[in-house]
Amino acid sequence: MSTSERVPHPDLAALGLPEEAALSKLASQLYGMPPAGSSWNKTDEVAAPFYFQDYASLEKGGIHAPGQLSAAPQLAAVAPPAGFDVELVRRDFPILSERVNGRPLIWLDNAATTQKPRAVIERLAKFYEHENSNIHRAAHELAARATDAYEEAREKSRAFLNAGSPNEIVFVRGATEAINLVAQSWGRQHIQAGDEIIVSHLEHHANIVPWKHLADEKGAVLKVIPVDDDGQILLEQYANLLGPKTKLVSFTQVSNALGTVTPAQQMVAMAHAAGALVLVDGAQSVSHMKVDVQALNADWFVFSGHKVFGPTGIGVLYGKEELLNATQPWQGGGNMIEDVTFERIRYQKAPNKFEAGTGNIADAVGLGAALDYVNRIGMHNIAAYEHYLLSYATRLMKEVPGLRQIGTAPDKASVLSFVLAGYETEEVGKALNKEGVAVRSGHHCAQPILRRFGLEATVRPSLAFYNTCGEIDTLVSVLHRLRSARPIKVV
Ligand code: PLP
């Protein structure tokens, strides 16, 4: 997409000004504003003029004229993939036509949850209109339809992850439930006093709390892989943590708070070499990159449907078939038994063994539709386009004075956490919301990693393939406006 095709922020449009990136660059040239990350002191605020307004005086002074700024052409460091038409893609998502506070909705809260394409919404409606029944248990037509649809969704999930068998795909509520399932079944069965469980500093609470519970219950020890100042795993220190007492390593493939992509395959291999089993949390990775669980070789891999354009309340626990079959069940009830007497119970094999009771049948089917949709767009296109967007946004955000980006690992996916000097994160979130921009501000259920950077909260825009450069421009223009309202000076 060329810069001229982008929709400018309404404030800029009203002023007839060129795009925000140019303005931001201009502002820093004009005011000598500090680069991102500079120290500042609120008492040193200076009364700089609102930089949009000062553009006119610059123009008069003949320094620059609109359209002659050099910043814009330099922005596209990487090109969007040829043949990927974001405007076409956006038409598949009805909610993206929504207006919020009189402005077009700009959904930059994709790490919290993703929006749903019409294909998913219609698939859910079709299920309830034509197929709804409980599964596996009846001889009637609708039971057959519902069972087929549910098992097809399992097969689609298998193919999506390149698992060896649909028996390795357990439907659960989401990543949280999947991790709890492993902790409460395999963990209780195998972890003993003195054993060590390793997690990384990057983890979401969902990948800390279940292990901490287990460690406390069993007298095991929870160890933490540190990260560097960019937010990348320190592999040497990880290697030093691994040892004969390590029974389990559990870490995320992409950090929800920083966007760091961890060297997952290497980390899995290192854990295996030490004799430990490995769970990889894919909640933030599956929507951004191709995952191949056979190549990754993790023993378990988990993700949530709602973060990959599917419904809430459904997710996947992948586990190696032999391992699942050797693991005790978690919950007991219908659907998971082969035979029950009052004296003894025989369980079915995986995956049914772990799907006690009536599952979330319709949403599993909806998840299947979401995975079909993602496959149609093509994960390579998604990854390439998001990389382009991330580079574009990172570059623009760097030009906002007093903005500190949190999470600067070279290998990142779609998360743009930051703090803005002089503002509470919540204030930034509210200001953005007024302009229709949805971002998350807070601790993102990842308090340990934010504290590693001396913070309790960040603002976290997070991208999906339906976001545009124009939306990033709007985000950044609001940040510049906030900056102008509370200017800062380097001390
Ligand atoms: N793991 C990571 C990295 C996450 O980002 C999240 C949610 O944000 C989870 C686990 C938990 O996902 P859910 O709440 O869908 O179970």
Short mmCIF file of N, CA and C in Angstrom, two decimals, residues 283-412:
data_model
loop_
_atom_site.label_atom_id
_atom_site.label_comp_id
_atom_site.label_asym_id
_atom_site.label_seq_id
_atom_site.Cartn_x
_atom_site.Cartn_y
_atom_site.Cartn_z
N ALA A 283 -0.28 -19.68 22.50
CA ALA A 283 -1.44 -18.78 22.48
C ALA A 283 -1.20 -17.57 21.60
N GLN A 284 0.05 -17.06 21.61
CA GLN A 284 0.33 -15.84 20.84
C GLN A 284 1.06 -16.13 19.54
N SER A 285 1.34 -17.38 19.26
CA SER A 285 2.11 -17.64 18.04
C SER A 285 1.26 -18.12 16.88
N VAL A 286 0.22 -18.90 17.14
CA VAL A 286 -0.46 -19.58 16.03
C VAL A 286 -1.12 -18.63 15.04
N SER A 287 -1.43 -17.41 15.48
CA SER A 287 -2.08 -16.49 14.55
C SER A 287 -1.05 -15.71 13.73
N HIS A 288 0.22 -15.87 14.01
CA HIS A 288 1.24 -15.06 13.34
C HIS A 288 2.25 -15.86 12.54
N MET A 289 2.38 -17.14 12.83
CA MET A 289 3.43 -17.92 12.16
C MET A 289 2.99 -19.37 12.01
N LYS A 290 3.56 -20.04 11.03
CA LYS A 290 3.25 -21.45 10.82
C LYS A 290 3.87 -22.25 11.96
N VAL A 291 3.05 -23.08 12.58
CA VAL A 291 3.56 -23.95 13.64
C VAL A 291 3.51 -25.39 13.15
N ASP A 292 4.62 -26.09 13.34
CA ASP A 292 4.70 -27.50 12.97
C ASP A 292 5.14 -28.26 14.22
N VAL A 293 4.19 -28.90 14.87
CA VAL A 293 4.54 -29.51 16.16
C VAL A 293 5.52 -30.67 16.02
N GLN A 294 5.54 -31.29 14.84
CA GLN A 294 6.50 -32.39 14.67
C GLN A 294 7.92 -31.84 14.57
N ALA A 295 8.07 -30.70 13.85
CA ALA A 295 9.40 -30.09 13.75
C ALA A 295 9.80 -29.50 15.11
N LEU A 296 8.84 -28.90 15.77
CA LEU A 296 9.12 -28.27 17.08
C LEU A 296 9.50 -29.34 18.12
N ASN A 297 8.80 -30.47 18.01
CA ASN A 297 9.09 -31.65 18.84
C ASN A 297 8.75 -31.44 20.33
N ALA A 298 7.91 -30.44 20.63
CA ALA A 298 7.47 -30.28 22.02
C ALA A 298 6.57 -31.46 22.39
N ASP A 299 6.49 -31.75 23.67
CA ASP A 299 5.64 -32.87 24.10
C ASP A 299 4.18 -32.44 24.16
N TRP A 300 3.98 -31.17 24.49
CA TRP A 300 2.63 -30.59 24.45
C TRP A 300 2.72 -29.20 23.79
N PHE A 301 1.64 -28.83 23.16
CA PHE A 301 1.56 -27.49 22.58
C PHE A 301 0.12 -27.03 22.78
N VAL A 302 -0.06 -25.79 23.22
CA VAL A 302 -1.42 -25.34 23.54
C VAL A 302 -1.74 -24.04 22.81
N PHE A 303 -3.02 -23.87 22.44
CA PHE A 303 -3.45 -22.57 21.94
C PHE A 303 -4.95 -22.36 22.17
N SER A 304 -5.37 -21.10 22.05
CA SER A 304 -6.78 -20.73 22.24
C SER A 304 -7.39 -20.35 20.90
N GLY A 305 -8.59 -20.83 20.64
CA GLY A 305 -9.26 -20.53 19.37
C GLY A 305 -9.51 -19.04 19.17
N HIS A 306 -9.85 -18.34 20.25
CA HIS A 306 -10.27 -16.94 20.07
C HIS A 306 -9.13 -16.03 19.67
N LYS A 307 -7.89 -16.50 19.83
CA LYS A 307 -6.75 -15.67 19.43
C LYS A 307 -6.34 -15.95 17.99
N VAL A 308 -7.04 -16.88 17.37
CA VAL A 308 -6.73 -17.20 15.97
C VAL A 308 -8.02 -17.12 15.14
N PHE A 309 -8.81 -16.07 15.44
CA PHE A 309 -10.00 -15.70 14.65
C PHE A 309 -11.16 -16.67 14.83
N GLY A 310 -11.06 -17.54 15.82
CA GLY A 310 -12.14 -18.47 16.13
C GLY A 310 -12.92 -18.01 17.35
N PRO A 311 -13.90 -18.81 17.78
CA PRO A 311 -14.74 -18.44 18.92
C PRO A 311 -13.99 -18.52 20.25
N THR A 312 -14.56 -17.87 21.25
CA THR A 312 -14.06 -18.03 22.61
C THR A 312 -14.54 -19.39 23.15
N GLY A 313 -13.90 -19.84 24.22
CA GLY A 313 -14.38 -21.06 24.89
C GLY A 313 -13.93 -22.34 24.23
N ILE A 314 -13.03 -22.23 23.25
CA ILE A 314 -12.51 -23.45 22.63
C ILE A 314 -11.01 -23.27 22.36
N GLY A 315 -10.27 -24.33 22.58
CA GLY A 315 -8.83 -24.29 22.32
C GLY A 315 -8.33 -25.70 22.16
N VAL A 316 -7.04 -25.82 21.99
CA VAL A 316 -6.46 -27.13 21.68
C VAL A 316 -5.28 -27.41 22.61
N LEU A 317 -5.29 -28.63 23.13
CA LEU A 317 -4.09 -29.19 23.72
C LEU A 317 -3.59 -30.26 22.76
N TYR A 318 -2.41 -30.01 22.19
CA TYR A 318 -1.74 -31.06 21.43
C TYR A 318 -0.83 -31.80 22.40
N GLY A 319 -0.82 -33.11 22.32
CA GLY A 319 0.14 -33.89 23.10
C GLY A 319 0.55 -35.10 22.29
N LYS A 320 1.78 -35.53 22.45
CA LYS A 320 2.23 -36.73 21.73
C LYS A 320 1.35 -37.90 22.16
N GLU A 321 0.95 -38.70 21.20
CA GLU A 321 -0.10 -39.70 21.45
C GLU A 321 0.27 -40.66 22.57
N GLU A 322 1.47 -41.16 22.52
CA GLU A 322 1.90 -42.12 23.55
C GLU A 322 1.85 -41.50 24.95
N LEU A 323 2.28 -40.27 24.99
CA LEU A 323 2.32 -39.54 26.27
C LEU A 323 0.90 -39.32 26.79
N LEU A 324 0.01 -38.91 25.91
CA LEU A 324 -1.39 -38.69 26.34
C LEU A 324 -1.98 -40.00 26.85
N ASN A 325 -1.72 -41.07 26.13
CA ASN A 325 -2.30 -42.34 26.55
C ASN A 325 -1.72 -42.86 27.86
N ALA A 326 -0.50 -42.44 28.15
CA ALA A 326 0.13 -42.88 29.40
C ALA A 326 -0.19 -41.97 30.58
N THR A 327 -0.95 -40.93 30.30
CA THR A 327 -1.24 -39.93 31.35
C THR A 327 -2.63 -40.17 31.93
N GLN A 328 -2.72 -39.98 33.22
CA GLN A 328 -4.02 -40.19 33.87
C GLN A 328 -4.99 -39.08 33.43
N PRO A 329 -6.28 -39.38 33.39
CA PRO A 329 -7.23 -38.34 32.99
C PRO A 329 -7.29 -37.23 34.03
N TRP A 330 -7.85 -36.12 33.63
CA TRP A 330 -7.94 -34.95 34.51
C TRP A 330 -9.31 -34.92 35.17
N GLN A 331 -10.33 -34.79 34.32
CA GLN A 331 -11.69 -34.77 34.85
C GLN A 331 -12.36 -36.10 34.51
N GLY A 332 -13.34 -36.48 35.33
CA GLY A 332 -14.06 -37.72 35.07
C GLY A 332 -15.51 -37.42 34.72
N GLY A 333 -16.11 -38.28 33.92
CA GLY A 333 -17.51 -38.09 33.57
C GLY A 333 -17.86 -38.88 32.33
N GLY A 334 -18.91 -38.45 31.66
CA GLY A 334 -19.34 -39.12 30.43
C GLY A 334 -18.33 -38.86 29.32
N ASN A 335 -18.48 -39.61 28.24
CA ASN A 335 -17.71 -39.35 27.02
C ASN A 335 -16.28 -39.90 27.05
N MET A 336 -15.74 -40.08 28.26
CA MET A 336 -14.32 -40.42 28.33
C MET A 336 -14.08 -41.85 28.81
N ILE A 337 -15.15 -42.58 29.03
CA ILE A 337 -14.97 -43.92 29.57
C ILE A 337 -15.26 -45.01 28.54
N GLU A 338 -14.63 -46.13 28.75
CA GLU A 338 -14.92 -47.29 27.91
C GLU A 338 -15.91 -48.18 28.64
N ASP A 339 -15.70 -48.31 29.95
CA ASP A 339 -16.58 -49.16 30.75
C ASP A 339 -16.52 -48.74 32.21
N VAL A 340 -17.69 -48.70 32.83
CA VAL A 340 -17.74 -48.29 34.24
C VAL A 340 -18.49 -49.33 35.05
N THR A 341 -17.92 -49.77 36.12
CA THR A 341 -18.66 -50.50 37.15
C THR A 341 -18.37 -49.77 38.46
N PHE A 342 -19.04 -50.16 39.51
CA PHE A 342 -18.75 -49.52 40.81
C PHE A 342 -17.40 -49.96 41.35
N GLU A 343 -16.87 -51.01 40.76
CA GLU A 343 -15.59 -51.53 41.27
C GLU A 343 -14.40 -50.94 40.53
N ARG A 344 -14.55 -50.71 39.18
CA ARG A 344 -13.40 -50.21 38.41
C ARG A 344 -13.89 -49.47 37.16
N ILE A 345 -12.98 -48.62 36.66
CA ILE A 345 -13.31 -47.82 35.47
C ILE A 345 -12.24 -48.03 34.42
N ARG A 346 -12.70 -48.25 33.18
CA ARG A 346 -11.73 -48.29 32.07
C ARG A 346 -11.97 -47.07 31.19
N TYR A 347 -10.87 -46.36 30.92
CA TYR A 347 -10.99 -45.13 30.14
C TYR A 347 -10.79 -45.40 28.66
N GLN A 348 -11.34 -44.48 27.86
CA GLN A 348 -11.02 -44.51 26.43
C GLN A 348 -9.60 -43.99 26.26
N LYS A 349 -9.09 -44.13 25.05
CA LYS A 349 -7.77 -43.56 24.76
C LYS A 349 -7.93 -42.09 24.48
N ALA A 350 -6.78 -41.40 24.35
CA ALA A 350 -6.79 -39.99 23.96
C ALA A 350 -7.36 -39.88 22.54
N PRO A 351 -8.07 -38.84 22.21
CA PRO A 351 -8.29 -37.64 23.01
C PRO A 351 -9.50 -37.73 23.95
N ASN A 352 -10.39 -38.73 23.72
CA ASN A 352 -11.66 -38.74 24.48
C ASN A 352 -11.43 -38.81 25.99
N LYS A 353 -10.37 -39.50 26.35
CA LYS A 353 -10.02 -39.64 27.76
C LYS A 353 -9.94 -38.29 28.48
N PHE A 354 -9.59 -37.25 27.71
CA PHE A 354 -9.43 -35.91 28.31
C PHE A 354 -10.60 -34.97 27.99
N GLU A 355 -11.68 -35.53 27.42
CA GLU A 355 -12.81 -34.68 27.06
C GLU A 355 -14.06 -35.14 27.80
N ALA A 356 -13.99 -35.10 29.12
CA ALA A 356 -15.13 -35.55 29.93
C ALA A 356 -16.30 -34.57 29.77
N GLY A 357 -17.50 -35.14 29.71
CA GLY A 357 -18.69 -34.30 29.63
C GLY A 357 -18.93 -33.77 28.23
N THR A 358 -20.00 -32.98 28.12
CA THR A 358 -20.32 -32.41 26.81
C THR A 358 -19.39 -31.24 26.55
N GLY A 359 -18.66 -31.32 25.48
CA GLY A 359 -17.70 -30.26 25.16
C GLY A 359 -18.36 -29.10 24.44
N ASN A 360 -17.52 -28.16 24.03
CA ASN A 360 -18.00 -26.99 23.33
C ASN A 360 -18.06 -27.32 21.83
N ILE A 361 -19.11 -28.04 21.46
CA ILE A 361 -19.16 -28.65 20.12
C ILE A 361 -19.21 -27.56 19.04
N ALA A 362 -20.13 -26.64 19.18
CA ALA A 362 -20.32 -25.62 18.14
C ALA A 362 -19.05 -24.78 17.96
N ASP A 363 -18.42 -24.43 19.06
CA ASP A 363 -17.25 -23.56 18.93
C ASP A 363 -16.03 -24.31 18.40
N ALA A 364 -16.00 -25.61 18.63
CA ALA A 364 -14.94 -26.41 17.99
C ALA A 364 -15.15 -26.35 16.47
N VAL A 365 -16.39 -26.47 16.06
CA VAL A 365 -16.69 -26.40 14.62
C VAL A 365 -16.33 -25.00 14.10
N GLY A 366 -16.64 -23.98 14.89
CA GLY A 366 -16.27 -22.61 14.51
C GLY A 366 -14.76 -22.44 14.40
N LEU A 367 -14.04 -23.09 15.31
CA LEU A 367 -12.57 -23.03 15.24
C LEU A 367 -12.07 -23.65 13.93
N GLY A 368 -12.70 -24.75 13.56
CA GLY A 368 -12.33 -25.38 12.28
C GLY A 368 -12.49 -24.41 11.13
N ALA A 369 -13.59 -23.64 11.17
CA ALA A 369 -13.84 -22.65 10.10
C ALA A 369 -12.78 -21.55 10.13
N ALA A 370 -12.37 -21.16 11.34
CA ALA A 370 -11.34 -20.11 11.47
C ALA A 370 -10.01 -20.61 10.87
N LEU A 371 -9.69 -21.86 11.15
CA LEU A 371 -8.42 -22.40 10.63
C LEU A 371 -8.48 -22.51 9.10
N ASP A 372 -9.65 -22.90 8.58
CA ASP A 372 -9.82 -22.90 7.11
C ASP A 372 -9.57 -21.50 6.56
N TYR A 373 -10.12 -20.52 7.26
CA TYR A 373 -10.00 -19.14 6.79
C TYR A 373 -8.52 -18.69 6.77
N VAL A 374 -7.84 -18.97 7.87
CA VAL A 374 -6.42 -18.60 7.96
C VAL A 374 -5.62 -19.30 6.85
N ASN A 375 -5.96 -20.55 6.61
CA ASN A 375 -5.26 -21.29 5.55
C ASN A 375 -5.51 -20.66 4.18
N ARG A 376 -6.75 -20.18 3.98
CA ARG A 376 -7.06 -19.54 2.69
C ARG A 376 -6.23 -18.27 2.51
N ILE A 377 -6.08 -17.49 3.56
CA ILE A 377 -5.25 -16.28 3.46
C ILE A 377 -3.78 -16.68 3.26
N GLY A 378 -3.38 -17.73 3.94
CA GLY A 378 -2.00 -18.23 3.83
C GLY A 378 -1.14 -17.67 4.94
N MET A 379 -0.61 -18.58 5.75
CA MET A 379 0.20 -18.14 6.89
C MET A 379 1.44 -17.38 6.44
N HIS A 380 1.99 -17.73 5.27
CA HIS A 380 3.17 -16.99 4.80
C HIS A 380 2.80 -15.54 4.48
N ASN A 381 1.59 -15.33 3.90
CA ASN A 381 1.14 -13.96 3.63
C ASN A 381 0.91 -13.19 4.92
N ILE A 382 0.29 -13.87 5.88
CA ILE A 382 0.00 -13.25 7.18
C ILE A 382 1.32 -12.83 7.84
N ALA A 383 2.26 -13.73 7.89
CA ALA A 383 3.54 -13.45 8.56
C ALA A 383 4.26 -12.29 7.86
N ALA A 384 4.28 -12.32 6.53
CA ALA A 384 5.01 -11.28 5.79
C ALA A 384 4.33 -9.92 5.96
N TYR A 385 3.01 -9.90 5.86
CA TYR A 385 2.30 -8.61 5.98
C TYR A 385 2.44 -8.05 7.40
N GLU A 386 2.33 -8.91 8.39
CA GLU A 386 2.45 -8.43 9.77
C GLU A 386 3.86 -7.95 10.08
N HIS A 387 4.82 -8.57 9.47
CA HIS A 387 6.20 -8.13 9.65
C HIS A 387 6.36 -6.71 9.10
N TYR A 388 5.77 -6.50 7.95
CA TYR A 388 5.80 -5.18 7.33
C TYR A 388 5.12 -4.15 8.24
N LEU A 389 3.94 -4.51 8.74
CA LEU A 389 3.20 -3.59 9.62
C LEU A 389 3.97 -3.30 10.91
N LEU A 390 4.55 -4.34 11.46
CA LEU A 390 5.30 -4.19 12.71
C LEU A 390 6.50 -3.26 12.51
N SER A 391 7.19 -3.42 11.40
CA SER A 391 8.35 -2.55 11.12
C SER A 391 7.87 -1.11 10.95
N TYR A 392 6.78 -0.97 10.23
CA TYR A 392 6.23 0.37 9.97
C TYR A 392 5.87 1.04 11.30
N ALA A 393 5.15 0.31 12.14
CA ALA A 393 4.68 0.88 13.41
C ALA A 393 5.86 1.16 14.35
N THR A 394 6.81 0.24 14.40
CA THR A 394 7.95 0.41 15.30
C THR A 394 8.71 1.68 14.94
N ARG A 395 8.89 1.88 13.65
CA ARG A 395 9.63 3.05 13.19
C ARG A 395 8.90 4.34 13.55
N LEU A 396 7.60 4.35 13.34
CA LEU A 396 6.83 5.57 13.65
C LEU A 396 6.80 5.84 15.15
N MET A 397 6.65 4.77 15.91
CA MET A 397 6.54 4.97 17.36
C MET A 397 7.86 5.46 17.95
N LYS A 398 8.97 5.05 17.34
CA LYS A 398 10.28 5.51 17.82
C LYS A 398 10.39 7.02 17.74
N GLU A 399 9.62 7.61 16.84
CA GLU A 399 9.73 9.06 16.63
C GLU A 399 8.85 9.86 17.58
N VAL A 400 8.10 9.17 18.43
CA VAL A 400 7.28 9.90 19.41
C VAL A 400 8.18 10.22 20.61
N PRO A 401 8.41 11.47 20.89
CA PRO A 401 9.31 11.82 21.99
C PRO A 401 8.81 11.27 23.32
N GLY A 402 9.73 10.71 24.08
CA GLY A 402 9.37 10.21 25.41
C GLY A 402 8.66 8.87 25.38
N LEU A 403 8.58 8.25 24.21
CA LEU A 403 7.94 6.92 24.14
C LEU A 403 9.04 5.86 24.28
N ARG A 404 8.85 4.97 25.24
CA ARG A 404 9.81 3.88 25.47
C ARG A 404 9.16 2.57 25.06
N GLN A 405 9.75 1.95 24.04
CA GLN A 405 9.21 0.66 23.61
C GLN A 405 9.73 -0.42 24.55
N ILE A 406 8.83 -1.28 24.95
CA ILE A 406 9.18 -2.37 25.87
C ILE A 406 9.11 -3.67 25.07
N GLY A 407 10.27 -4.29 24.91
CA GLY A 407 10.31 -5.48 24.06
C GLY A 407 10.88 -5.09 22.72
N THR A 408 12.20 -5.25 22.58
CA THR A 408 12.87 -4.81 21.35
C THR A 408 13.71 -5.95 20.78
N ALA A 409 13.29 -7.17 21.04
CA ALA A 409 14.03 -8.32 20.51
C ALA A 409 14.01 -8.25 18.98
N PRO A 410 15.10 -8.68 18.34
CA PRO A 410 15.11 -8.65 16.88
C PRO A 410 14.00 -9.53 16.29
N ASP A 411 13.70 -10.62 16.97
CA ASP A 411 12.65 -11.51 16.46
C ASP A 411 11.38 -11.28 17.28
N LYS A 412 10.45 -10.56 16.66
CA LYS A 412 9.23 -10.18 17.38
C LYS A 412 8.01 -10.46 16.53
#
